[in-house]
Amino acid sequence: MVKIDDVDIKILRELQEDARKSLKEISEKVGVAEGTVYNRINKMRKIGLIKKFIPVIDYSLLGYDLIAIIGITAEGGYLTEIEKEIANEKNVTAVYDVTGDYDIIVVAKFKDRDSLNAFVKRVAGMKRVLKTYTMLVLNVVKESHLIDL
């Protein structure tokens, strides 16, 4: 395992704030040379700590106003297969293998009830899916993949 130190954490914080920051801006904030920032970012990309540099999109502005959280109970031994199939659906933003009442939790966004309905029926009709339970999000209080480092 590659060691992550305080400099790496500071660089990550700067990138979380704005991944478009220049190496110079980051180096000035962190207090290290630009070359150090460049090398540290490359190291973190190589080990998979930094996966992508992508924009954070407000999908509701594109019409994706319906957010569904779907609990799925599946036949034992087929979880991975089902999860992979669901993960390939274009509206799905997250697939979690969980403990509790369900085996899988899916988060997906839709433009309208018809597309949500079609998706739920597709999932419910999948081989080895025993039961689905769909919840609609009424209000988004917080939605982020970021945590304070």
PDB file of N, CA and C in Angstrom, residues 39-120:
ATOM      1  N   ASN A  39       3.855  15.324  -9.450  1.00  0.00           N
ATOM      2  CA  ASN A  39       4.239  13.943  -9.117  1.00  0.00           C
ATOM      3  C   ASN A  39       3.253  13.297  -8.144  1.00  0.00           C
ATOM      4  N   ARG A  40       2.794  14.055  -7.164  1.00  0.00           N
ATOM      5  CA  ARG A  40       1.851  13.511  -6.180  1.00  0.00           C
ATOM      6  C   ARG A  40       0.513  13.176  -6.843  1.00  0.00           C
ATOM      7  N   ILE A  41       0.030  14.061  -7.715  1.00  0.00           N
ATOM      8  CA  ILE A  41      -1.234  13.795  -8.416  1.00  0.00           C
ATOM      9  C   ILE A  41      -1.094  12.542  -9.274  1.00  0.00           C
ATOM     10  N   ASN A  42       0.014  12.431 -10.004  1.00  0.00           N
ATOM     11  CA  ASN A  42       0.236  11.231 -10.831  1.00  0.00           C
ATOM     12  C   ASN A  42       0.302   9.967  -9.988  1.00  0.00           C
ATOM     13  N   LYS A  43       0.968  10.048  -8.839  1.00  0.00           N
ATOM     14  CA  LYS A  43       1.049   8.895  -7.938  1.00  0.00           C
ATOM     15  C   LYS A  43      -0.354   8.483  -7.483  1.00  0.00           C
ATOM     16  N   MET A  44      -1.164   9.475  -7.098  1.00  0.00           N
ATOM     17  CA  MET A  44      -2.512   9.173  -6.602  1.00  0.00           C
ATOM     18  C   MET A  44      -3.417   8.640  -7.715  1.00  0.00           C
ATOM     19  N   ARG A  45      -3.168   9.054  -8.947  1.00  0.00           N
ATOM     20  CA  ARG A  45      -3.925   8.499 -10.085  1.00  0.00           C
ATOM     21  C   ARG A  45      -3.511   7.052 -10.337  1.00  0.00           C
ATOM     22  N   LYS A  46      -2.209   6.794 -10.293  1.00  0.00           N
ATOM     23  CA  LYS A  46      -1.703   5.434 -10.549  1.00  0.00           C
ATOM     24  C   LYS A  46      -2.231   4.414  -9.550  1.00  0.00           C
ATOM     25  N   ILE A  47      -2.325   4.814  -8.294  1.00  0.00           N
ATOM     26  CA  ILE A  47      -2.797   3.866  -7.271  1.00  0.00           C
ATOM     27  C   ILE A  47      -4.324   3.802  -7.198  1.00  0.00           C
ATOM     28  N   GLY A  48      -4.988   4.653  -7.986  1.00  0.00           N
ATOM     29  CA  GLY A  48      -6.449   4.614  -8.023  1.00  0.00           C
ATOM     30  C   GLY A  48      -7.136   5.473  -6.980  1.00  0.00           C
ATOM     31  N   LEU A  49      -6.367   6.261  -6.234  1.00  0.00           N
ATOM     32  CA  LEU A  49      -6.969   7.151  -5.239  1.00  0.00           C
ATOM     33  C   LEU A  49      -7.763   8.257  -5.941  1.00  0.00           C
ATOM     34  N   ILE A  50      -7.175   8.830  -6.980  1.00  0.00           N
ATOM     35  CA  ILE A  50      -7.894   9.778  -7.838  1.00  0.00           C
ATOM     36  C   ILE A  50      -8.355   8.981  -9.042  1.00  0.00           C
ATOM     37  N   LYS A  51      -9.661   8.870  -9.198  1.00  0.00           N
ATOM     38  CA  LYS A  51     -10.209   8.064 -10.294  1.00  0.00           C
ATOM     39  C   LYS A  51     -10.442   8.887 -11.549  1.00  0.00           C
ATOM     40  N   LYS A  52     -11.010  10.081 -11.390  1.00  0.00           N
ATOM     41  CA  LYS A  52     -11.334  10.937 -12.536  1.00  0.00           C
ATOM     42  C   LYS A  52     -11.371  12.393 -12.102  1.00  0.00           C
ATOM     43  N   PHE A  53     -11.257  13.261 -13.080  1.00  0.00           N
ATOM     44  CA  PHE A  53     -11.493  14.687 -12.878  1.00  0.00           C
ATOM     45  C   PHE A  53     -12.750  15.002 -13.687  1.00  0.00           C
ATOM     46  N   ILE A  54     -13.891  15.112 -13.005  1.00  0.00           N
ATOM     47  CA  ILE A  54     -15.161  15.293 -13.717  1.00  0.00           C
ATOM     48  C   ILE A  54     -15.969  16.431 -13.103  1.00  0.00           C
ATOM     49  N   PRO A  55     -16.846  17.048 -13.911  1.00  0.00           N
ATOM     50  CA  PRO A  55     -17.689  18.109 -13.347  1.00  0.00           C
ATOM     51  C   PRO A  55     -18.778  17.520 -12.457  1.00  0.00           C
ATOM     52  N   VAL A  56     -19.219  18.299 -11.502  1.00  0.00           N
ATOM     53  CA  VAL A  56     -20.359  17.919 -10.679  1.00  0.00           C
ATOM     54  C   VAL A  56     -21.576  18.578 -11.329  1.00  0.00           C
ATOM     55  N   ILE A  57     -22.473  17.761 -11.863  1.00  0.00           N
ATOM     56  CA  ILE A  57     -23.600  18.253 -12.653  1.00  0.00           C
ATOM     57  C   ILE A  57     -24.876  18.260 -11.820  1.00  0.00           C
ATOM     58  N   ASP A  58     -25.636  19.327 -11.940  1.00  0.00           N
ATOM     59  CA  ASP A  58     -26.953  19.386 -11.313  1.00  0.00           C
ATOM     60  C   ASP A  58     -27.944  18.806 -12.320  1.00  0.00           C
ATOM     61  N   TYR A  59     -28.230  17.522 -12.191  1.00  0.00           N
ATOM     62  CA  TYR A  59     -29.074  16.825 -13.165  1.00  0.00           C
ATOM     63  C   TYR A  59     -30.513  17.328 -13.176  1.00  0.00           C
ATOM     64  N   SER A  60     -30.945  17.944 -12.095  1.00  0.00           N
ATOM     65  CA  SER A  60     -32.312  18.476 -12.085  1.00  0.00           C
ATOM     66  C   SER A  60     -32.463  19.587 -13.125  1.00  0.00           C
ATOM     67  N   LEU A  61     -31.382  20.307 -13.409  1.00  0.00           N
ATOM     68  CA  LEU A  61     -31.428  21.355 -14.430  1.00  0.00           C
ATOM     69  C   LEU A  61     -31.522  20.771 -15.835  1.00  0.00           C
ATOM     70  N   LEU A  62     -31.260  19.475 -15.960  1.00  0.00           N
ATOM     71  CA  LEU A  62     -31.408  18.777 -17.240  1.00  0.00           C
ATOM     72  C   LEU A  62     -32.725  18.010 -17.297  1.00  0.00           C
ATOM     73  N   GLY A  63     -33.550  18.202 -16.270  1.00  0.00           N
ATOM     74  CA  GLY A  63     -34.867  17.571 -16.262  1.00  0.00           C
ATOM     75  C   GLY A  63     -34.960  16.279 -15.477  1.00  0.00           C
ATOM     76  N   TYR A  64     -33.870  15.846 -14.865  1.00  0.00           N
ATOM     77  CA  TYR A  64     -33.897  14.611 -14.065  1.00  0.00           C
ATOM     78  C   TYR A  64     -34.342  14.959 -12.647  1.00  0.00           C
ATOM     79  N   ASP A  65     -35.649  15.159 -12.489  1.00  0.00           N
ATOM     80  CA  ASP A  65     -36.207  15.606 -11.211  1.00  0.00           C
ATOM     81  C   ASP A  65     -36.636  14.472 -10.288  1.00  0.00           C
ATOM     82  N   LEU A  66     -36.800  13.282 -10.820  1.00  0.00           N
ATOM     83  CA  LEU A  66     -37.215  12.137 -10.005  1.00  0.00           C
ATOM     84  C   LEU A  66     -35.995  11.316  -9.598  1.00  0.00           C
ATOM     85  N   ILE A  67     -35.806  11.192  -8.302  1.00  0.00           N
ATOM     86  CA  ILE A  67     -34.731  10.343  -7.789  1.00  0.00           C
ATOM     87  C   ILE A  67     -35.393   9.177  -7.076  1.00  0.00           C
ATOM     88  N   ALA A  68     -35.008   7.977  -7.474  1.00  0.00           N
ATOM     89  CA  ALA A  68     -35.567   6.769  -6.860  1.00  0.00           C
ATOM     90  C   ALA A  68     -34.475   6.011  -6.126  1.00  0.00           C
ATOM     91  N   ILE A  69     -34.831   5.508  -4.961  1.00  0.00           N
ATOM     92  CA  ILE A  69     -33.964   4.606  -4.205  1.00  0.00           C
ATOM     93  C   ILE A  69     -34.705   3.282  -4.177  1.00  0.00           C
ATOM     94  N   ILE A  70     -34.062   2.266  -4.714  1.00  0.00           N
ATOM     95  CA  ILE A  70     -34.739   0.983  -4.900  1.00  0.00           C
ATOM     96  C   ILE A  70     -34.009  -0.108  -4.126  1.00  0.00           C
ATOM     97  N   GLY A  71     -34.742  -0.751  -3.224  1.00  0.00           N
ATOM     98  CA  GLY A  71     -34.213  -1.902  -2.505  1.00  0.00           C
ATOM     99  C   GLY A  71     -34.559  -3.159  -3.288  1.00  0.00           C
ATOM    100  N   ILE A  72     -33.587  -4.038  -3.441  1.00  0.00           N
ATOM    101  CA  ILE A  72     -33.792  -5.256  -4.228  1.00  0.00           C
ATOM    102  C   ILE A  72     -33.393  -6.475  -3.407  1.00  0.00           C
ATOM    103  N   THR A  73     -34.269  -7.462  -3.405  1.00  0.00           N
ATOM    104  CA  THR A  73     -33.957  -8.761  -2.813  1.00  0.00           C
ATOM    105  C   THR A  73     -33.710  -9.707  -3.980  1.00  0.00           C
ATOM    106  N   ALA A  74     -32.573 -10.411  -3.918  1.00  0.00           N
ATOM    107  CA  ALA A  74     -32.186 -11.279  -5.032  1.00  0.00           C
ATOM    108  C   ALA A  74     -31.959 -12.701  -4.557  1.00  0.00           C
ATOM    109  N   GLU A  75     -32.041 -13.609  -5.496  1.00  0.00           N
ATOM    110  CA  GLU A  75     -31.781 -15.015  -5.212  1.00  0.00           C
ATOM    111  C   GLU A  75     -30.294 -15.176  -4.899  1.00  0.00           C
ATOM    112  N   GLY A  76     -29.986 -15.918  -3.849  1.00  0.00           N
ATOM    113  CA  GLY A  76     -28.606 -16.111  -3.427  1.00  0.00           C
ATOM    114  C   GLY A  76     -27.698 -16.619  -4.534  1.00  0.00           C
ATOM    115  N   GLY A  77     -26.478 -16.137  -4.541  1.00  0.00           N
ATOM    116  CA  GLY A  77     -25.493 -16.583  -5.510  1.00  0.00           C
ATOM    117  C   GLY A  77     -25.504 -15.818  -6.824  1.00  0.00           C
ATOM    118  N   TYR A  78     -26.469 -14.929  -7.021  1.00  0.00           N
ATOM    119  CA  TYR A  78     -26.578 -14.200  -8.290  1.00  0.00           C
ATOM    120  C   TYR A  78     -26.450 -12.686  -8.106  1.00  0.00           C
ATOM    121  N   LEU A  79     -26.048 -12.280  -6.920  1.00  0.00           N
ATOM    122  CA  LEU A  79     -25.972 -10.861  -6.589  1.00  0.00           C
ATOM    123  C   LEU A  79     -25.083 -10.076  -7.548  1.00  0.00           C
ATOM    124  N   THR A  80     -23.868 -10.537  -7.741  1.00  0.00           N
ATOM    125  CA  THR A  80     -22.908  -9.830  -8.590  1.00  0.00           C
ATOM    126  C   THR A  80     -23.424  -9.682 -10.008  1.00  0.00           C
ATOM    127  N   GLU A  81     -23.987 -10.731 -10.529  1.00  0.00           N
ATOM    128  CA  GLU A  81     -24.542 -10.727 -11.890  1.00  0.00           C
ATOM    129  C   GLU A  81     -25.658  -9.673 -12.017  1.00  0.00           C
ATOM    130  N   ILE A  82     -26.548  -9.647 -11.054  1.00  0.00           N
ATOM    131  CA  ILE A  82     -27.661  -8.690 -11.059  1.00  0.00           C
ATOM    132  C   ILE A  82     -27.139  -7.261 -10.906  1.00  0.00           C
ATOM    133  N   GLU A  83     -26.213  -7.069  -9.978  1.00  0.00           N
ATOM    134  CA  GLU A  83     -25.648  -5.736  -9.742  1.00  0.00           C
ATOM    135  C   GLU A  83     -24.973  -5.185 -10.993  1.00  0.00           C
ATOM    136  N   LYS A  84     -24.221  -6.018 -11.680  1.00  0.00           N
ATOM    137  CA  LYS A  84     -23.539  -5.575 -12.907  1.00  0.00           C
ATOM    138  C   LYS A  84     -24.539  -5.165 -13.978  1.00  0.00           C
ATOM    139  N   GLU A  85     -25.593  -5.942 -14.121  1.00  0.00           N
ATOM    140  CA  GLU A  85     -26.614  -5.628 -15.125  1.00  0.00           C
ATOM    141  C   GLU A  85     -27.304  -4.299 -14.809  1.00  0.00           C
ATOM    142  N   ILE A  86     -27.640  -4.096 -13.549  1.00  0.00           N
ATOM    143  CA  ILE A  86     -28.299  -2.855 -13.140  1.00  0.00           C
ATOM    144  C   ILE A  86     -27.344  -1.669 -13.275  1.00  0.00           C
ATOM    145  N   ALA A  87     -26.080  -1.866 -12.929  1.00  0.00           N
ATOM    146  CA  ALA A  87     -25.085  -0.791 -13.008  1.00  0.00           C
ATOM    147  C   ALA A  87     -24.917  -0.272 -14.435  1.00  0.00           C
ATOM    148  N   ASN A  88     -25.225  -1.083 -15.423  1.00  0.00           N
ATOM    149  CA  ASN A  88     -25.102  -0.666 -16.824  1.00  0.00           C
ATOM    150  C   ASN A  88     -26.272   0.184 -17.313  1.00  0.00           C
ATOM    151  N   GLU A  89     -27.321   0.290 -16.515  1.00  0.00           N
ATOM    152  CA  GLU A  89     -28.475   1.115 -16.893  1.00  0.00           C
ATOM    153  C   GLU A  89     -28.076   2.594 -16.858  1.00  0.00           C
ATOM    154  N   LYS A  90     -28.470   3.362 -17.865  1.00  0.00           N
ATOM    155  CA  LYS A  90     -28.002   4.749 -18.002  1.00  0.00           C
ATOM    156  C   LYS A  90     -28.454   5.689 -16.885  1.00  0.00           C
ATOM    157  N   ASN A  91     -29.573   5.443 -16.263  1.00  0.00           N
ATOM    158  CA  ASN A  91     -30.078   6.342 -15.227  1.00  0.00           C
ATOM    159  C   ASN A  91     -29.529   6.039 -13.834  1.00  0.00           C
ATOM    160  N   VAL A  92     -28.827   4.946 -13.694  1.00  0.00           N
ATOM    161  CA  VAL A  92     -28.347   4.505 -12.382  1.00  0.00           C
ATOM    162  C   VAL A  92     -27.096   5.282 -11.981  1.00  0.00           C
ATOM    163  N   THR A  93     -27.145   5.891 -10.798  1.00  0.00           N
ATOM    164  CA  THR A  93     -25.990   6.635 -10.298  1.00  0.00           C
ATOM    165  C   THR A  93     -25.217   5.872  -9.229  1.00  0.00           C
ATOM    166  N   ALA A  94     -25.846   4.878  -8.605  1.00  0.00           N
ATOM    167  CA  ALA A  94     -25.159   4.096  -7.575  1.00  0.00           C
ATOM    168  C   ALA A  94     -25.816   2.729  -7.419  1.00  0.00           C
ATOM    169  N   VAL A  95     -24.976   1.730  -7.176  1.00  0.00           N
ATOM    170  CA  VAL A  95     -25.445   0.376  -6.858  1.00  0.00           C
ATOM    171  C   VAL A  95     -24.634  -0.077  -5.656  1.00  0.00           C
ATOM    172  N   TYR A  96     -25.324  -0.430  -4.586  1.00  0.00           N
ATOM    173  CA  TYR A  96     -24.659  -0.834  -3.351  1.00  0.00           C
ATOM    174  C   TYR A  96     -25.072  -2.247  -2.965  1.00  0.00           C
ATOM    175  N   ASP A  97     -24.104  -3.043  -2.590  1.00  0.00           N
ATOM    176  CA  ASP A  97     -24.300  -4.375  -2.033  1.00  0.00           C
ATOM    177  C   ASP A  97     -24.417  -4.148  -0.521  1.00  0.00           C
ATOM    178  N   VAL A  98     -25.567  -4.441   0.082  1.00  0.00           N
ATOM    179  CA  VAL A  98     -25.819  -4.024   1.461  1.00  0.00           C
ATOM    180  C   VAL A  98     -26.266  -5.176   2.368  1.00  0.00           C
ATOM    181  N   THR A  99     -26.248  -4.886   3.662  1.00  0.00           N
ATOM    182  CA  THR A  99     -26.823  -5.806   4.641  1.00  0.00           C
ATOM    183  C   THR A  99     -28.207  -5.284   5.001  1.00  0.00           C
ATOM    184  N   GLY A 100     -28.997  -6.101   5.650  1.00  0.00           N
ATOM    185  CA  GLY A 100     -30.316  -5.653   6.093  1.00  0.00           C
ATOM    186  C   GLY A 100     -31.442  -6.312   5.325  1.00  0.00           C
ATOM    187  N   ASP A 101     -32.537  -5.592   5.170  1.00  0.00           N
ATOM    188  CA  ASP A 101     -33.738  -6.133   4.535  1.00  0.00           C
ATOM    189  C   ASP A 101     -33.566  -6.408   3.043  1.00  0.00           C
ATOM    190  N   TYR A 102     -32.634  -5.706   2.406  1.00  0.00           N
ATOM    191  CA  TYR A 102     -32.413  -5.868   0.969  1.00  0.00           C
ATOM    192  C   TYR A 102     -30.989  -6.336   0.718  1.00  0.00           C
ATOM    193  N   ASP A 103     -30.765  -6.875  -0.460  1.00  0.00           N
ATOM    194  CA  ASP A 103     -29.425  -7.306  -0.856  1.00  0.00           C
ATOM    195  C   ASP A 103     -28.701  -6.208  -1.628  1.00  0.00           C
ATOM    196  N   ILE A 104     -29.485  -5.410  -2.353  1.00  0.00           N
ATOM    197  CA  ILE A 104     -28.943  -4.372  -3.228  1.00  0.00           C
ATOM    198  C   ILE A 104     -29.755  -3.093  -3.023  1.00  0.00           C
ATOM    199  N   ILE A 105     -29.056  -1.966  -3.007  1.00  0.00           N
ATOM    200  CA  ILE A 105     -29.719  -0.665  -3.033  1.00  0.00           C
ATOM    201  C   ILE A 105     -29.253   0.044  -4.301  1.00  0.00           C
ATOM    202  N   VAL A 106     -30.214   0.572  -5.047  1.00  0.00           N
ATOM    203  CA  VAL A 106     -29.925   1.277  -6.297  1.00  0.00           C
ATOM    204  C   VAL A 106     -30.434   2.707  -6.174  1.00  0.00           C
ATOM    205  N   VAL A 107     -29.635   3.649  -6.640  1.00  0.00           N
ATOM    206  CA  VAL A 107     -30.063   5.041  -6.734  1.00  0.00           C
ATOM    207  C   VAL A 107     -30.078   5.383  -8.220  1.00  0.00           C
ATOM    208  N   ALA A 108     -31.193   5.932  -8.686  1.00  0.00           N
ATOM    209  CA  ALA A 108     -31.320   6.272 -10.105  1.00  0.00           C
ATOM    210  C   ALA A 108     -32.117   7.560 -10.263  1.00  0.00           C
ATOM    211  N   LYS A 109     -31.865   8.264 -11.371  1.00  0.00           N
ATOM    212  CA  LYS A 109     -32.534   9.543 -11.642  1.00  0.00           C
ATOM    213  C   LYS A 109     -33.305   9.448 -12.953  1.00  0.00           C
ATOM    214  N   PHE A 110     -34.484  10.066 -12.958  1.00  0.00           N
ATOM    215  CA  PHE A 110     -35.375   9.979 -14.118  1.00  0.00           C
ATOM    216  C   PHE A 110     -35.989  11.329 -14.439  1.00  0.00           C
ATOM    217  N   LYS A 111     -36.366  11.496 -15.712  1.00  0.00           N
ATOM    218  CA  LYS A 111     -37.024  12.727 -16.148  1.00  0.00           C
ATOM    219  C   LYS A 111     -38.529  12.681 -15.908  1.00  0.00           C
ATOM    220  N   ASP A 112     -39.084  11.478 -15.910  1.00  0.00           N
ATOM    221  CA  ASP A 112     -40.539  11.379 -15.758  1.00  0.00           C
ATOM    222  C   ASP A 112     -40.925  10.036 -15.150  1.00  0.00           C
ATOM    223  N   ARG A 113     -42.192   9.941 -14.759  1.00  0.00           N
ATOM    224  CA  ARG A 113     -42.681   8.719 -14.112  1.00  0.00           C
ATOM    225  C   ARG A 113     -42.708   7.537 -15.063  1.00  0.00           C
ATOM    226  N   ASP A 114     -42.928   7.790 -16.342  1.00  0.00           N
ATOM    227  CA  ASP A 114     -42.950   6.691 -17.312  1.00  0.00           C
ATOM    228  C   ASP A 114     -41.602   5.985 -17.395  1.00  0.00           C
ATOM    229  N   SER A 115     -40.514   6.766 -17.437  1.00  0.00           N
ATOM    230  CA  SER A 115     -39.187   6.144 -17.512  1.00  0.00           C
ATOM    231  C   SER A 115     -38.839   5.435 -16.204  1.00  0.00           C
ATOM    232  N   LEU A 116     -39.251   6.005 -15.069  1.00  0.00           N
ATOM    233  CA  LEU A 116     -39.069   5.333 -13.778  1.00  0.00           C
ATOM    234  C   LEU A 116     -39.846   4.023 -13.761  1.00  0.00           C
ATOM    235  N   ASN A 117     -41.091   4.068 -14.179  1.00  0.00           N
ATOM    236  CA  ASN A 117     -41.944   2.887 -14.204  1.00  0.00           C
ATOM    237  C   ASN A 117     -41.339   1.784 -15.078  1.00  0.00           C
ATOM    238  N   ALA A 118     -40.862   2.162 -16.252  1.00  0.00           N
ATOM    239  CA  ALA A 118     -40.257   1.183 -17.163  1.00  0.00           C
ATOM    240  C   ALA A 118     -39.014   0.557 -16.535  1.00  0.00           C
ATOM    241  N   PHE A 119     -38.208   1.385 -15.863  1.00  0.00           N
ATOM    242  CA  PHE A 119     -36.995   0.889 -15.214  1.00  0.00           C
ATOM    243  C   PHE A 119     -37.335  -0.104 -14.101  1.00  0.00           C
ATOM    244  N   VAL A 120     -38.268   0.279 -13.236  1.00  0.00           N
ATOM    245  CA  VAL A 120     -38.646  -0.587 -12.111  1.00  0.00           C
ATOM    246  C   VAL A 120     -39.198  -1.916 -12.625  1.00  0.00           C
TER     247      VAL A 120
END
